Amino acid sequence: MLNVAAIMGRLTADPELRHTQNDIAVTSFTVAVDRSYARAGTERQTDFIDVVAWRQTAEFVCKYFQKGSMIAVTGSIQTRNYEDRQGNKRKAFEIVASDVSFTGSKRESGSAGGSSYESAPAPRPAAFSEPAPAYSSGSSEDFEEILGDDDLPF
């Protein structure tokens, strides 16, 4: 059997770190994820997906992410049954995060892009706060044209 979920979107609120009675770190947050399709003449729809992160992952999310931050989450889908205040039986679906990563730009999130909770980014000097230049300069003389497919090594 397989239970894998991967989403990428923006946080709808600042995550808040809580602790269980056994002092285990936990946070819950919601990620707004745009659907990949839209009907002709309509706007793209957004889904709001609940996520729970535990231990170091929870601490990482609360330290480096805030409302509006772009985030990538992988984990598994979990369901919970509960009773609401009116006594109605409800079912909740959420992703239990196993990995959380930055996906926005440094300027957007204030953090290094592509990092995940397993390798939290170290503070960077101000000299590195500007994005790297695009390497569009160069000349076509630096390349050699391959005339036939026979010369390719694969």
mmCIF file of C-alpha atoms in Angstrom, residues 1 30 36 41 53-54 86 92 99 123 148:
data_model
loop_
_atom_site.group_PDB
_atom_site.id
_atom_site.type_symbol
_atom_site.label_atom_id
_atom_site.label_comp_id
_atom_site.label_asym_id
_atom_site.label_seq_id
_atom_site.Cartn_x
_atom_site.Cartn_y
_atom_site.Cartn_z
ATOM 1 C CA MET A 1 0.000 0.000 0.000
ATOM 2 C CA THR A 30 -2.789 25.374 6.378
ATOM 3 C CA SER A 36 -3.359 22.926 -11.838
ATOM 4 C CA GLY A 41 -13.537 31.514 -18.671
ATOM 5 C CA ALA A 53 4.404 18.693 11.650
ATOM 6 C CA TRP A 54 6.110 17.079 14.644
ATOM 7 C CA GLN A 86 -23.136 20.268 18.369
ATOM 8 C CA ALA A 92 -10.752 15.499 9.278
ATOM 9 C CA ASP A 99 9.775 16.772 4.966
ATOM 10 C CA PRO A 123 22.781 32.865 8.427
ATOM 11 C CA GLY A 148 25.246 13.554 -36.566
#
